[in-house]
Coordinates of C-alpha atoms and ligand atoms in Angstrom, one line a residue:
X1 CA -65.0 -43.9 -149.4
X2 CA -61.9 -43.6 -151.1
X3 CA -58.9 -45.9 -150.2
X4 CA -56.8 -43.4 -148.5
X5 CA -57.8 -44.3 -145.3
X6 CA -56.4 -47.7 -145.1
X7 CA -52.8 -46.2 -146.4
X8 CA -53.0 -43.8 -143.2
X9 CA -49.6 -44.7 -141.3
X10 CA -50.2 -44.0 -137.1
X11 CA -47.5 -43.8 -135.7
X12 CA -49.2 -44.7 -132.2
X13 CA -47.8 -48.2 -133.8
X14 CA -44.5 -47.1 -132.9
X15 CA -43.1 -48.2 -129.7
X16 CA -40.7 -46.2 -129.1
X17 CA -39.5 -42.2 -131.2
X18 CA -35.8 -42.4 -132.6
X19 CA -34.3 -38.3 -131.4
X20 CA -31.4 -37.2 -132.8
X21 CA -32.1 -33.5 -132.4
X22 CA -33.2 -33.1 -136.3
X23 CA -36.5 -34.2 -137.1
X24 CA -39.3 -34.2 -134.8
X25 CA -42.5 -33.1 -134.9
X26 CA -45.1 -30.8 -133.2
X27 CA -47.5 -33.5 -133.4
X28 CA -44.6 -36.8 -132.5
X29 CA -44.6 -33.9 -129.9
X30 CA -47.6 -33.7 -128.5
X31 CA -48.0 -38.1 -129.2
X32 CA -44.6 -38.5 -126.4
X33 CA -46.9 -36.2 -124.3
X34 CA -49.9 -39.0 -123.9
X35 CA -47.3 -41.7 -123.0
X36 CA -47.6 -43.1 -126.4
X37 CA -43.8 -43.9 -127.0
X38 CA -41.4 -44.3 -125.0
X39 CA -37.8 -42.8 -126.1
X40 CA -34.6 -44.1 -128.5
X41 CA -31.7 -42.0 -128.9
X42 CA -29.9 -42.4 -132.5
X43 CA -26.5 -43.5 -133.3
X44 CA -25.7 -40.4 -134.1
X45 CA -26.6 -38.2 -131.3
X46 CA -24.3 -40.6 -128.8
X47 CA -21.6 -39.6 -130.9
X48 CA -22.4 -36.5 -130.8
X49 CA -23.0 -35.8 -127.2
X50 CA -19.5 -37.5 -126.3
X51 CA -18.2 -35.5 -128.8
X52 CA -19.0 -32.5 -127.2
X53 CA -18.9 -33.3 -124.2
X54 CA -14.8 -35.1 -124.5
X55 CA -14.2 -31.1 -125.6
X56 CA -16.0 -30.0 -122.0
X57 CA -14.1 -32.4 -119.8
X58 CA -10.7 -30.6 -121.8
X59 CA -11.8 -27.2 -120.8
X60 CA -12.5 -27.9 -117.3
X61 CA -9.0 -30.4 -117.6
X62 CA -7.2 -26.9 -119.1
X63 CA -8.5 -24.4 -115.8
X64 CA -10.0 -22.7 -119.1
X65 CA -12.0 -19.6 -118.4
X66 CA -15.5 -20.4 -120.1
X67 CA -18.8 -19.0 -119.4
X68 CA -20.9 -20.5 -117.0
X69 CA -19.1 -23.6 -116.8
X70 CA -16.0 -21.7 -114.5
X71 CA -17.5 -18.6 -114.1
X72 CA -20.4 -18.1 -112.0
X73 CA -23.5 -16.6 -114.2
X74 CA -25.5 -13.6 -115.5
X75 CA -24.2 -10.8 -114.0
X76 CA -22.1 -13.0 -112.2
X77 CA -20.3 -14.2 -115.0
X78 CA -16.9 -12.3 -114.4
X79 CA -16.3 -14.6 -111.0
X80 CA -14.1 -17.9 -111.5
X81 CA -14.9 -20.2 -109.5
X82 CA -12.1 -23.1 -108.5
X83 CA -12.7 -26.8 -110.2
X84 CA -13.3 -28.4 -107.1
X85 CA -16.4 -26.3 -106.8
X86 CA -18.1 -26.9 -110.2
X87 CA -20.0 -29.6 -109.4
X88 CA -21.9 -27.8 -107.0
X89 CA -21.9 -24.5 -108.9
X90 CA -24.1 -26.6 -111.3
X91 CA -26.3 -28.1 -108.8
X92 CA -27.0 -24.1 -106.7
X93 CA -28.1 -23.5 -110.3
X94 CA -30.8 -25.7 -110.6
X95 CA -31.6 -25.1 -106.7
X96 CA -31.5 -21.4 -106.9
X97 CA -33.6 -21.2 -110.5
X98 CA -36.3 -23.8 -109.8
X99 CA -38.3 -20.6 -108.6
X100 CA -41.5 -21.2 -110.0
X101 CA -45.2 -20.6 -108.9
X102 CA -48.3 -21.5 -109.7
X103 CA -49.8 -24.6 -110.7
X104 CA -47.8 -27.9 -111.3
X105 CA -47.8 -29.0 -116.0
X106 CA -49.7 -31.7 -116.4
X107 CA -48.3 -35.5 -116.1
X108 CA -48.8 -34.6 -120.5
X109 CA -47.0 -31.6 -120.6
X110 CA -44.7 -32.2 -118.3
X111 CA -43.6 -35.5 -120.7
X112 CA -43.8 -32.8 -123.4
X113 CA -40.5 -30.5 -122.1
X114 CA -39.0 -34.3 -120.7
X115 CA -39.1 -34.9 -124.4
X116 CA -38.2 -32.2 -125.9
X117 CA -35.5 -30.9 -123.9
X118 CA -34.0 -34.3 -124.6
X119 CA -34.1 -33.9 -128.4
X120 CA -32.2 -30.3 -128.5
X121 CA -29.9 -31.7 -126.1
X122 CA -29.3 -34.7 -128.9
X123 CA -27.9 -32.1 -131.6
X124 CA -24.7 -32.9 -129.6
X125 CA -23.7 -28.8 -129.1
X126 CA -24.7 -29.0 -125.1
X127 CA -21.9 -30.6 -123.7
X128 CA -23.8 -32.5 -121.4
X129 CA -22.4 -36.3 -120.7
X130 CA -23.8 -39.2 -122.3
X131 CA -24.6 -41.0 -119.0
X132 CA -27.0 -38.0 -117.7
X133 CA -28.8 -37.2 -121.1
X134 CA -29.3 -41.4 -120.6
X135 CA -30.6 -40.6 -117.5
X136 CA -33.3 -38.2 -118.6
X137 CA -34.3 -40.9 -120.7
X138 CA -34.4 -43.5 -118.5
X139 CA -37.0 -41.4 -116.3
X140 CA -38.9 -40.5 -119.4
X141 CA -39.8 -44.0 -120.2
X142 CA -40.2 -44.4 -116.6
X143 CA -43.3 -41.8 -116.7
X144 CA -40.7 -40.2 -113.8
X145 CA -42.3 -36.5 -114.0
X146 CA -40.7 -33.8 -112.3
X147 CA -43.3 -31.0 -110.6
X148 CA -43.2 -28.0 -112.8
X149 CA -44.6 -25.3 -111.8
X150 CA -46.0 -23.4 -114.8
X151 CA -45.6 -19.6 -114.2
X152 CA -41.9 -18.4 -114.0
X153 CA -40.3 -17.6 -116.9
X154 CA -39.4 -13.8 -118.7
X155 CA -37.5 -16.8 -121.4
X156 CA -35.2 -14.6 -122.5
X157 CA -32.3 -16.5 -121.2
X158 CA -34.9 -19.5 -122.0
X159 CA -37.4 -20.9 -119.5
X160 CA -35.1 -20.9 -116.4
X161 CA -37.4 -21.6 -113.7
X162 CA -39.4 -24.2 -115.6
X163 CA -36.4 -26.0 -116.9
X164 CA -34.7 -26.3 -113.2
X165 CA -38.1 -27.5 -111.8
X166 CA -37.7 -30.5 -114.6
X167 CA -33.8 -30.8 -113.3
X168 CA -34.6 -30.6 -110.4
X169 CA -36.7 -33.9 -109.6
X170 CA -34.1 -35.8 -111.7
X171 CA -31.7 -35.1 -109.7
X172 CA -34.1 -36.8 -106.8
X173 CA -35.0 -33.2 -105.0
X174 CA -38.7 -31.8 -105.0
X175 CA -41.6 -33.5 -106.1
X176 CA -42.2 -36.1 -108.6
X177 CA -45.0 -37.9 -110.3
X178 CA -45.5 -41.0 -111.9
X179 CA -48.3 -43.8 -112.7
X180 CA -47.5 -45.7 -109.8
X181 CA -46.4 -43.8 -107.4
X182 CA -49.1 -40.3 -108.1
X183 CA -46.9 -37.1 -106.4
X184 CA -44.2 -37.9 -103.6
X185 CA -40.9 -36.9 -103.2
X186 CA -38.5 -37.4 -106.2
X187 CA -35.8 -39.6 -104.9
X188 CA -38.5 -42.2 -103.0
X189 CA -39.9 -41.8 -106.7
X190 CA -36.7 -42.6 -108.6
X191 CA -36.4 -45.3 -106.4
X192 CA -39.3 -46.9 -106.6
X193 CA -38.8 -47.5 -110.7
X194 CA -34.8 -48.6 -109.6
X195 CA -33.3 -44.9 -111.4
X196 CA -30.5 -43.4 -110.0
X197 CA -31.0 -39.6 -109.6
X198 CA -28.5 -37.2 -112.1
X199 CA -25.2 -36.2 -110.2
X200 CA -24.5 -32.9 -112.3
X201 CA -20.8 -32.5 -113.5
X202 CA -19.8 -29.0 -115.1
X203 CA -21.9 -27.1 -117.4
X204 CA -24.3 -29.8 -116.9
X205 CA -26.9 -27.8 -115.0
X206 CA -26.8 -24.8 -117.5
X207 CA -27.5 -27.7 -120.5
X208 CA -30.6 -28.7 -119.1
X209 CA -31.9 -25.4 -118.1
X210 CA -30.7 -23.1 -120.5
X211 CA -33.6 -23.0 -123.9
X212 CA -36.7 -22.1 -124.6
X213 CA -38.5 -25.8 -124.7
X214 CA -41.3 -25.0 -122.2
X215 CA -43.1 -22.3 -124.8
X216 CA -41.6 -24.5 -127.6
X217 CA -43.6 -27.7 -126.0
X218 CA -46.6 -25.3 -124.6
X219 CA -46.7 -24.6 -128.3
X220 CA -46.6 -27.6 -130.2
X221 CA -49.9 -28.6 -128.5
X222 CA -51.8 -25.3 -129.0
X223 CA -51.2 -25.3 -132.3
X224 CA -51.2 -28.6 -133.1
X225 CA -55.1 -28.2 -131.8
X226 CA -55.4 -24.9 -133.7
X227 CA -54.9 -26.7 -136.9
X228 CA -57.5 -29.5 -135.6
X229 CA -60.1 -27.2 -134.6
X230 CA -59.8 -24.7 -137.9
X231 CA -60.2 -27.7 -140.1
X232 CA -63.3 -28.8 -138.5
X233 CA -64.5 -25.1 -138.0
X234 CA -64.9 -25.3 -141.5
X235 CA -67.4 -28.2 -142.0
X236 CA -69.1 -26.3 -139.2
X237 CA -69.8 -22.7 -140.5
X238 CA -70.8 -25.7 -144.1
X239 CA -73.8 -27.0 -141.4
X240 CA -74.5 -23.5 -140.3
X241 CA -74.9 -22.3 -143.4
X242 CA -77.0 -25.2 -144.8
X243 CA -79.1 -24.2 -141.9
X244 CA -79.8 -20.4 -142.2
X245 CA -80.5 -21.6 -146.4
X246 CA -77.2 -19.6 -147.2
X247 CA -76.0 -19.6 -150.6
X248 CA -73.3 -21.6 -152.5
X249 CA -72.3 -18.7 -154.7
X250 CA -69.6 -16.9 -152.6
X251 CA -67.4 -19.8 -152.6
X252 CA -67.4 -19.5 -156.5
X253 CA -63.6 -21.0 -157.7
X254 CA -63.4 -17.9 -159.9
X255 CA -63.8 -15.6 -157.2
X256 CA -60.8 -17.1 -154.9
X257 CA -58.7 -17.6 -158.5
X258 CA -58.5 -13.5 -157.9
X259 CA -57.5 -14.0 -154.6
X260 CA -55.6 -16.4 -154.7
X261 CA -54.3 -17.0 -150.3
X262 CA -53.2 -20.9 -150.3
X263 CA -55.6 -20.9 -147.1
X264 CA -58.8 -18.6 -149.1
X265 CA -58.4 -20.9 -152.0
X266 CA -58.1 -24.2 -149.8
X267 CA -61.6 -23.1 -147.6
X268 CA -63.7 -22.0 -150.7
X269 CA -63.0 -25.7 -151.7
X270 CA -64.1 -27.2 -148.8
X271 CA -66.9 -25.5 -148.9
X272 CA -67.7 -26.1 -152.1
X273 CA -67.1 -30.0 -151.9
X274 CA -69.1 -30.5 -148.5
X275 CA -72.2 -28.0 -149.7
X276 CA -72.3 -29.1 -153.7
X277 CA -75.4 -30.3 -154.6
X278 CA -74.5 -32.5 -157.9
X279 CA -72.4 -34.8 -156.0
X280 CA -74.2 -35.5 -152.9
X281 CA -77.7 -33.2 -153.3
X282 CA -79.3 -31.5 -150.5
X283 CA -82.4 -31.5 -150.7
X284 CA -82.7 -28.1 -148.0
X285 CA -80.8 -26.5 -150.7
X286 CA -83.5 -27.5 -153.5
X287 CA -86.4 -26.3 -151.2
X288 CA -84.8 -22.9 -151.7
X289 CA -82.8 -22.7 -154.9
X290 CA -85.2 -20.1 -156.4
X291 CA -85.0 -17.5 -153.5
X292 CA -84.7 -14.4 -154.0
X293 CA -81.7 -14.6 -151.6
X294 CA -78.6 -13.1 -153.6
X295 CA -75.9 -12.5 -150.9
X296 CA -75.7 -13.8 -147.2
X297 CA -74.4 -12.5 -143.9
X298 CA -70.3 -12.2 -144.3
X299 CA -70.4 -14.6 -141.0
X300 CA -71.7 -17.4 -143.6
X301 CA -69.9 -15.3 -146.6
X302 CA -66.7 -14.6 -146.3
X303 CA -65.8 -17.8 -144.4
X304 CA -63.4 -18.8 -147.1
X305 CA -60.8 -15.2 -146.5
X306 CA -61.8 -15.1 -142.5
X307 CA -61.1 -18.9 -141.8
X308 CA -58.6 -19.1 -144.7
X309 CA -55.8 -16.3 -142.8
X310 CA -56.5 -18.5 -140.2
X311 CA -54.9 -21.7 -141.7
X312 CA -52.1 -19.9 -143.1
X313 CA -51.5 -18.1 -140.0
X314 CA -51.2 -22.0 -138.2
X315 CA -49.1 -22.7 -141.0
X316 CA -47.0 -20.0 -140.6
X317 CA -46.5 -20.6 -136.6
X318 CA -46.4 -24.4 -137.2
X319 CA -43.2 -24.0 -139.5
X320 CA -41.7 -21.9 -136.8
X321 CA -42.5 -24.3 -133.8
X322 CA -41.7 -27.4 -135.7
X323 CA -38.5 -25.5 -136.6
X324 CA -37.3 -24.9 -132.9
X325 CA -38.3 -27.8 -131.8
X326 CA -35.0 -29.0 -133.7
X327 CA -33.3 -26.2 -132.1
X328 CA -30.2 -25.8 -129.9
X329 CA -31.3 -22.9 -127.5
X330 CA -28.8 -23.1 -124.6
X331 CA -25.6 -21.2 -124.3
X332 CA -22.6 -21.0 -124.2
X333 CA -22.7 -24.1 -127.6
X334 CA -19.9 -26.9 -128.0
X335 CA -18.2 -27.5 -130.9
X336 CA -16.8 -30.6 -130.9
X337 CA -15.4 -30.5 -134.8
X338 CA -14.1 -26.6 -133.9
X339 CA -12.5 -27.6 -130.5
X340 CA -14.0 -24.8 -128.5
X341 CA -17.2 -23.4 -127.0
X342 CA -19.4 -20.2 -128.3
X343 CA -21.7 -17.8 -126.3
X344 CA -24.2 -16.1 -128.4
X345 CA -28.3 -15.7 -128.0
X346 CA -29.6 -19.3 -129.0
X347 CA -32.1 -18.9 -125.7
X348 CA -33.5 -16.0 -126.8
X349 CA -37.2 -16.9 -126.8
X350 CA -39.0 -14.1 -129.5
X351 CA -39.4 -16.6 -132.2
X352 CA -42.3 -18.9 -130.5
X353 CA -43.4 -16.3 -128.6
X354 CA -44.2 -14.2 -131.5
X355 CA -45.7 -17.1 -133.3
X356 CA -47.6 -17.7 -130.7
X357 CA -48.9 -14.6 -129.5
X358 CA -49.6 -14.3 -133.7
X359 CA -51.5 -17.9 -133.2
X360 CA -54.1 -16.6 -130.5
X361 CA -54.8 -13.8 -132.2
X362 CA -55.7 -15.9 -135.7
X363 CA -57.4 -19.0 -134.3
X364 CA -59.6 -16.5 -132.1
X365 CA -61.3 -15.4 -134.7
X366 CA -62.7 -18.4 -136.1
X367 CA -64.2 -18.1 -132.1
X368 CA -65.4 -14.6 -133.0
X369 CA -67.6 -15.3 -137.1
X370 CA -69.0 -18.8 -134.9
X371 CA -70.7 -16.8 -132.0
X372 CA -72.2 -14.6 -134.2
X373 CA -73.4 -17.7 -136.9
X374 CA -74.6 -18.9 -133.0
X375 CA -76.6 -15.7 -132.9
X376 CA -78.0 -16.4 -135.9
X377 CA -79.3 -19.6 -135.7
X378 CA -80.6 -18.7 -131.9
X379 CA -81.9 -15.2 -132.9
X380 CA -85.8 -16.8 -134.8
X381 CA -85.9 -12.6 -137.0
X382 CA -82.4 -14.0 -138.8
X383 CA -82.9 -17.6 -138.8
X384 CA -87.1 -17.9 -139.2
X385 CA -86.7 -21.2 -137.2
X386 CA -88.3 -21.3 -133.6
X387 CA -86.5 -18.7 -131.7
X388 CA -83.5 -20.6 -129.3
X389 CA -83.9 -22.8 -131.3
X390 CA -86.1 -25.0 -128.9
X391 CA -90.4 -26.2 -129.5
X392 CA -92.5 -24.4 -126.9
X393 CA -90.1 -21.3 -126.3
X394 CA -90.7 -19.4 -122.5
X395 CA -91.2 -23.2 -120.7
X396 CA -87.6 -24.1 -122.5
X397 CA -84.7 -21.4 -123.0
X398 CA -83.7 -24.4 -125.6
X399 CA -80.2 -22.9 -126.6
X400 CA -80.6 -19.1 -125.1
X401 CA -77.3 -19.6 -122.7
X402 CA -75.2 -21.8 -124.6
X403 CA -75.2 -18.7 -126.4
X404 CA -74.2 -17.0 -123.5
X405 CA -71.9 -19.2 -123.3
X406 CA -70.1 -18.9 -126.1
X407 CA -70.4 -15.0 -126.1
X408 CA -68.4 -15.4 -122.8
X409 CA -65.0 -17.4 -123.5
X410 CA -65.2 -15.2 -127.4
X411 CA -65.0 -12.0 -124.8
X412 CA -62.5 -13.7 -122.4
X413 CA -60.4 -14.5 -125.9
X414 CA -60.4 -10.9 -126.5
X415 CA -58.3 -9.9 -123.3
X416 CA -56.1 -12.6 -124.0
X417 CA -55.5 -11.7 -127.5
X418 CA -53.1 -8.8 -125.9
X419 CA -49.7 -10.0 -127.4
X420 CA -47.4 -10.7 -124.4
X421 CA -44.3 -10.4 -126.7
X422 CA -44.8 -6.7 -126.7
X423 CA -43.3 -6.0 -123.0
X424 CA -40.2 -7.0 -122.2
X425 CA -38.8 -6.1 -117.9
X426 CA -35.1 -6.2 -117.6
X427 CA -33.8 -8.8 -115.6
X428 CA -30.5 -10.5 -113.9
X429 CA -29.1 -7.0 -112.4
X430 CA -29.4 -5.5 -116.3
X431 CA -27.7 -8.2 -118.1
X432 CA -30.2 -10.4 -119.8
X433 CA -32.4 -6.7 -120.3
X434 CA -34.5 -7.3 -123.2
X435 CA -37.0 -10.8 -122.8
X436 CA -39.6 -12.6 -124.6
X437 CA -42.3 -13.2 -122.0
X438 CA -42.7 -15.6 -124.1
X439 CA -44.0 -18.0 -121.3
X440 CA -47.0 -16.7 -120.6
X441 CA -47.7 -16.5 -125.2
X442 CA -47.5 -19.9 -125.0
X443 CA -50.0 -20.5 -121.8
X444 CA -52.7 -18.8 -123.3
X445 CA -52.0 -19.2 -126.8
X446 CA -53.1 -22.7 -125.4
X447 CA -56.2 -21.5 -123.2
X448 CA -57.3 -19.0 -126.4
X449 CA -57.3 -22.7 -128.3
X450 CA -59.6 -24.9 -125.6
X451 CA -61.9 -21.2 -125.5
X452 CA -62.2 -22.0 -129.6
X453 CA -63.1 -25.3 -129.8
X454 CA -65.7 -25.0 -127.3
X455 CA -67.3 -21.9 -129.2
X456 CA -67.9 -25.2 -132.1
X457 CA -68.9 -27.1 -130.2
X458 CA -71.3 -24.9 -129.2
X459 CA -72.0 -23.8 -132.8
X460 CA -72.2 -27.5 -133.5
X461 CA -74.6 -28.4 -131.3
X462 CA -77.0 -25.7 -132.7
X463 CA -76.6 -26.5 -136.3
X464 CA -77.6 -30.0 -135.7
X465 CA -80.5 -29.0 -134.1
X466 CA -81.2 -26.6 -136.9
X467 CA -81.8 -29.8 -138.5
X468 CA -84.3 -31.0 -136.9
X469 CA -87.0 -28.3 -137.7
X470 CA -85.7 -29.1 -141.5
X471 CA -86.8 -32.7 -141.3
X472 CA -87.8 -34.3 -143.8
X473 CA -85.5 -32.6 -145.7
X474 CA -82.2 -33.5 -146.0
X475 CA -78.8 -31.8 -146.4
X476 CA -75.9 -33.1 -148.3
X477 CA -74.2 -36.8 -147.8
X478 CA -70.6 -35.0 -145.9
X479 CA -73.1 -32.9 -143.8
X480 CA -75.2 -36.1 -142.8
X481 CA -72.7 -37.6 -141.8
X482 CA -71.3 -35.1 -139.2
X483 CA -75.3 -34.8 -138.3
X484 CA -75.1 -38.3 -137.5
X485 CA -71.6 -38.1 -136.0
X486 CA -73.3 -35.3 -133.6
X487 CA -76.4 -37.8 -132.4
X488 CA -74.2 -40.6 -131.7
X489 CA -73.5 -38.5 -128.6
X490 CA -76.0 -35.9 -127.7
X491 CA -80.2 -36.6 -128.9
X492 CA -81.8 -33.8 -130.3
X493 CA -83.5 -30.8 -128.3
X494 CA -86.8 -32.0 -127.6
X495 CA -87.6 -29.9 -124.4
X496 CA -85.1 -28.6 -122.0
X497 CA -82.1 -30.7 -120.4
X498 CA -78.7 -30.2 -118.4
X499 CA -76.9 -29.0 -121.1
X500 CA -72.9 -28.8 -120.6
X501 CA -72.8 -32.5 -120.8
X502 CA -73.4 -31.9 -124.8
X503 CA -71.1 -29.1 -124.8
X504 CA -68.6 -31.4 -123.4
X505 CA -69.3 -34.7 -125.8
X506 CA -69.4 -32.7 -129.3
X507 CA -66.0 -30.8 -127.6
X508 CA -64.4 -33.9 -127.1
X509 CA -65.6 -35.2 -131.2
X510 CA -63.8 -32.4 -131.8
X511 CA -61.1 -33.0 -130.2
X512 CA -60.3 -37.0 -131.5
X513 CA -60.6 -34.9 -134.7
X514 CA -64.2 -37.4 -135.6
X515 CA -65.5 -34.5 -137.5
X516 CA -63.3 -34.1 -139.6
X517 CA -62.5 -37.7 -139.9
X518 CA -66.0 -38.4 -141.6
X519 CA -66.0 -35.5 -144.0
X520 CA -62.7 -35.9 -144.8
X521 CA -62.8 -38.3 -148.0
X522 CA -65.4 -35.8 -149.8
X523 CA -63.0 -33.3 -149.1
X524 CA -61.0 -35.6 -151.5
X525 CA -62.9 -36.8 -153.5
X526 CA -64.6 -33.4 -154.5
X527 CA -60.3 -32.2 -154.6
X528 CA -59.3 -34.9 -156.8
X529 CA -62.5 -34.8 -159.5
X530 CA -62.1 -30.9 -159.6
X531 CA -58.5 -30.5 -159.5
X532 CA -56.7 -32.0 -161.8
X533 CA -53.0 -31.2 -160.3
X534 CA -54.2 -32.7 -157.4
X535 CA -54.3 -36.4 -158.5
X536 CA -51.5 -38.4 -157.1
X537 CA -48.6 -39.9 -159.2
X538 CA -49.3 -43.3 -157.0
X539 CA -51.9 -44.2 -154.0
X540 CA -48.7 -44.0 -152.0
X541 CA -47.6 -40.5 -152.7
X542 CA -51.4 -39.7 -151.9
X543 CA -51.3 -40.4 -148.2
X544 CA -48.3 -39.9 -147.8
X545 CA -49.0 -36.3 -148.8
X546 CA -52.5 -36.3 -146.4
X547 CA -50.8 -36.9 -143.9
X548 CA -49.6 -34.7 -141.0
X549 CA -46.7 -37.0 -139.6
X550 CA -43.9 -37.9 -141.7
X551 CA -43.9 -42.5 -140.8
X552 CA -40.6 -43.4 -138.9
Ligands
NAG601 C1 -28.6 -18.5 -120.2 O1 -27.6 -18.4 -121.3 C2 -27.3 -16.3 -121.3 C3 -26.7 -16.2 -122.0 O2 -25.4 -16.6 -122.2 C4 -27.4 -16.2 -119.2 O3 -26.9 -14.8 -119.9 C5 -27.9 -16.5 -118.8 O4 -27.0 -16.4 -117.5 C6 -28.2 -17.9 -118.8 N1 -28.3 -18.6 -118.1 C7 -28.2 -19.2 -116.9 C8 -29.2 -19.5 -115.7 O5 -26.7 -18.5 -116.8
NAG602 C1 -36.0 -46.7 -123.5 O1 -36.8 -46.9 -124.0 C2 -36.5 -48.0 -125.5 C3 -37.8 -48.5 -125.6 O2 -37.8 -49.3 -124.7 C4 -35.6 -48.4 -125.6 O3 -35.1 -49.0 -126.5 C5 -34.8 -47.5 -124.3 O4 -33.5 -47.8 -124.4 C6 -35.0 -47.0 -124.0 N1 -33.7 -46.3 -122.9 C7 -33.1 -45.4 -121.6 C8 -32.4 -44.8 -121.2 O5 -33.4 -46.7 -121.0
NAG603 C1 -53.0 -25.5 -141.1 C2 -54.0 -25.8 -142.0 O1 -55.1 -26.9 -141.9 N1 -53.6 -25.3 -142.8 C3 -53.7 -26.1 -144.4 C4 -53.8 -24.5 -145.0 O2 -54.4 -25.2 -146.7 C5 -53.7 -25.8 -147.4 C6 -53.8 -25.6 -148.1 O3 -53.1 -24.6 -149.0 C7 -52.9 -26.5 -146.7 O4 -52.2 -27.2 -147.0 C8 -52.9 -26.7 -145.3 O5 -52.7 -28.1 -144.4

């Protein structure tokens, strides 16, 4: 095994992540959601936060009229509020805007939402006080998490309803969850952890809720999971190709040089590295070497083209999500160095909304093509294997219904892939008259990705079962490793048994990226041997390049 594994840097070892509003990644955010680290602000961020708060305090002292600070909100922008009522104005904002419905976000997702709001406030352009920001971090550190219903954002003036619920809990109102207390009244949960509720100063209500953090935090999880399943889909499809005795001709590098989309070239390289007979010979491939098959069906032959564009779309989406993660999205923005506040439109969620609609459309294709490969594995006239991959068919049904499950999930995805961001409804009495509907784009992207993981789990199970009928012949070393991995959690299908548990077990392997981990060293070794430019100048450079998350 190449040495690169030992160089991999694991952020899970870090006790806290330093947030400064500029350098958080979607991968970091997912690990913050899992509760793997606490949060600390960088000293530079603390300074910026203090400076913009000073400017705001001056504005209030000088009795200037500024949207949302000394005026009402939305349609009430022209109503000036007296200084004595400015704190009440912010509390009223949070209470009235806490109008979400539906199930609450899970603790992991609420943790991501809170962490992301802290990160964007750390940029120091929202006018939050350091005191309030510290209270948010204390709540994060103690995992005191507000009750945030998942529905009710149109994703234009930011995710007002969900972010208001987040703020409401921090104010000691509504419900909160912590590992120690479970769900209880927010006031008591905070108290039980020795924390004081936030009391809002002028503008702080707006600073807490005017932004795209629900769309973006759910989107970060969706894009990270999409990336994980996309690269594992290449390995699963290669295994299916072996079982169906496909040819590797279509992955020839010269073909892909003539249409050099980066994802297409990458997927073709992965297929070559996994199926390459000279390197780690496949007895299965050898057994049909002189057969008369020239080309396979599209679901095998066109994997580089189809999986390839999925890869490139994920990269595109990830880029947008990562820019959004480090963006100030509320309004008005405070510029301490210019001594002024400026109203703008950074809260509008069209960017992450569109990106997450594309993500669904792209990643769905992995399941769509996978379901067709499952059919080829199960259908004896296409597979030359026993029907539904089981002996004594009739008495046993084998993979008959697992294939139906895949078909049902793919069909559900086709409905979910209707883009939500093509919709818009005018709100706030025609002041906020164009919106993104990004909250739904994010929620359904997560569902689409989960269905894709489940369909690919079924394909992986079916492909491994197909291998049983080709024994004693063996496939290539990396694909045998993937087979062995599956067999650590699921036994061969000798006669009918309860299937759902097998799908669940393999789904977990995909979520933990285990299938990728066993094959990746072989892919990278092949890359180094066949693509001279990919050879690292130093081993460290190589390890960093391989790792998605830059060490902090
Ligand atoms: C968020 O900012 C936009 C732009 O000023 C504004 O229209 C909207 O009303 C703000 N949100 C709230 C709750 O006021
Ligand atoms: C949160 O936890 C980190 C790590 O223990 C600590 O450094 C930081 O000061 C804590 N922040 C607050 C505001 O309590
Ligand atoms: C999301 C993903 O895995 N993207 C990969 C697409 O392919 C390029 C190579 O061209 C990789 O660098 C990306 O990581």
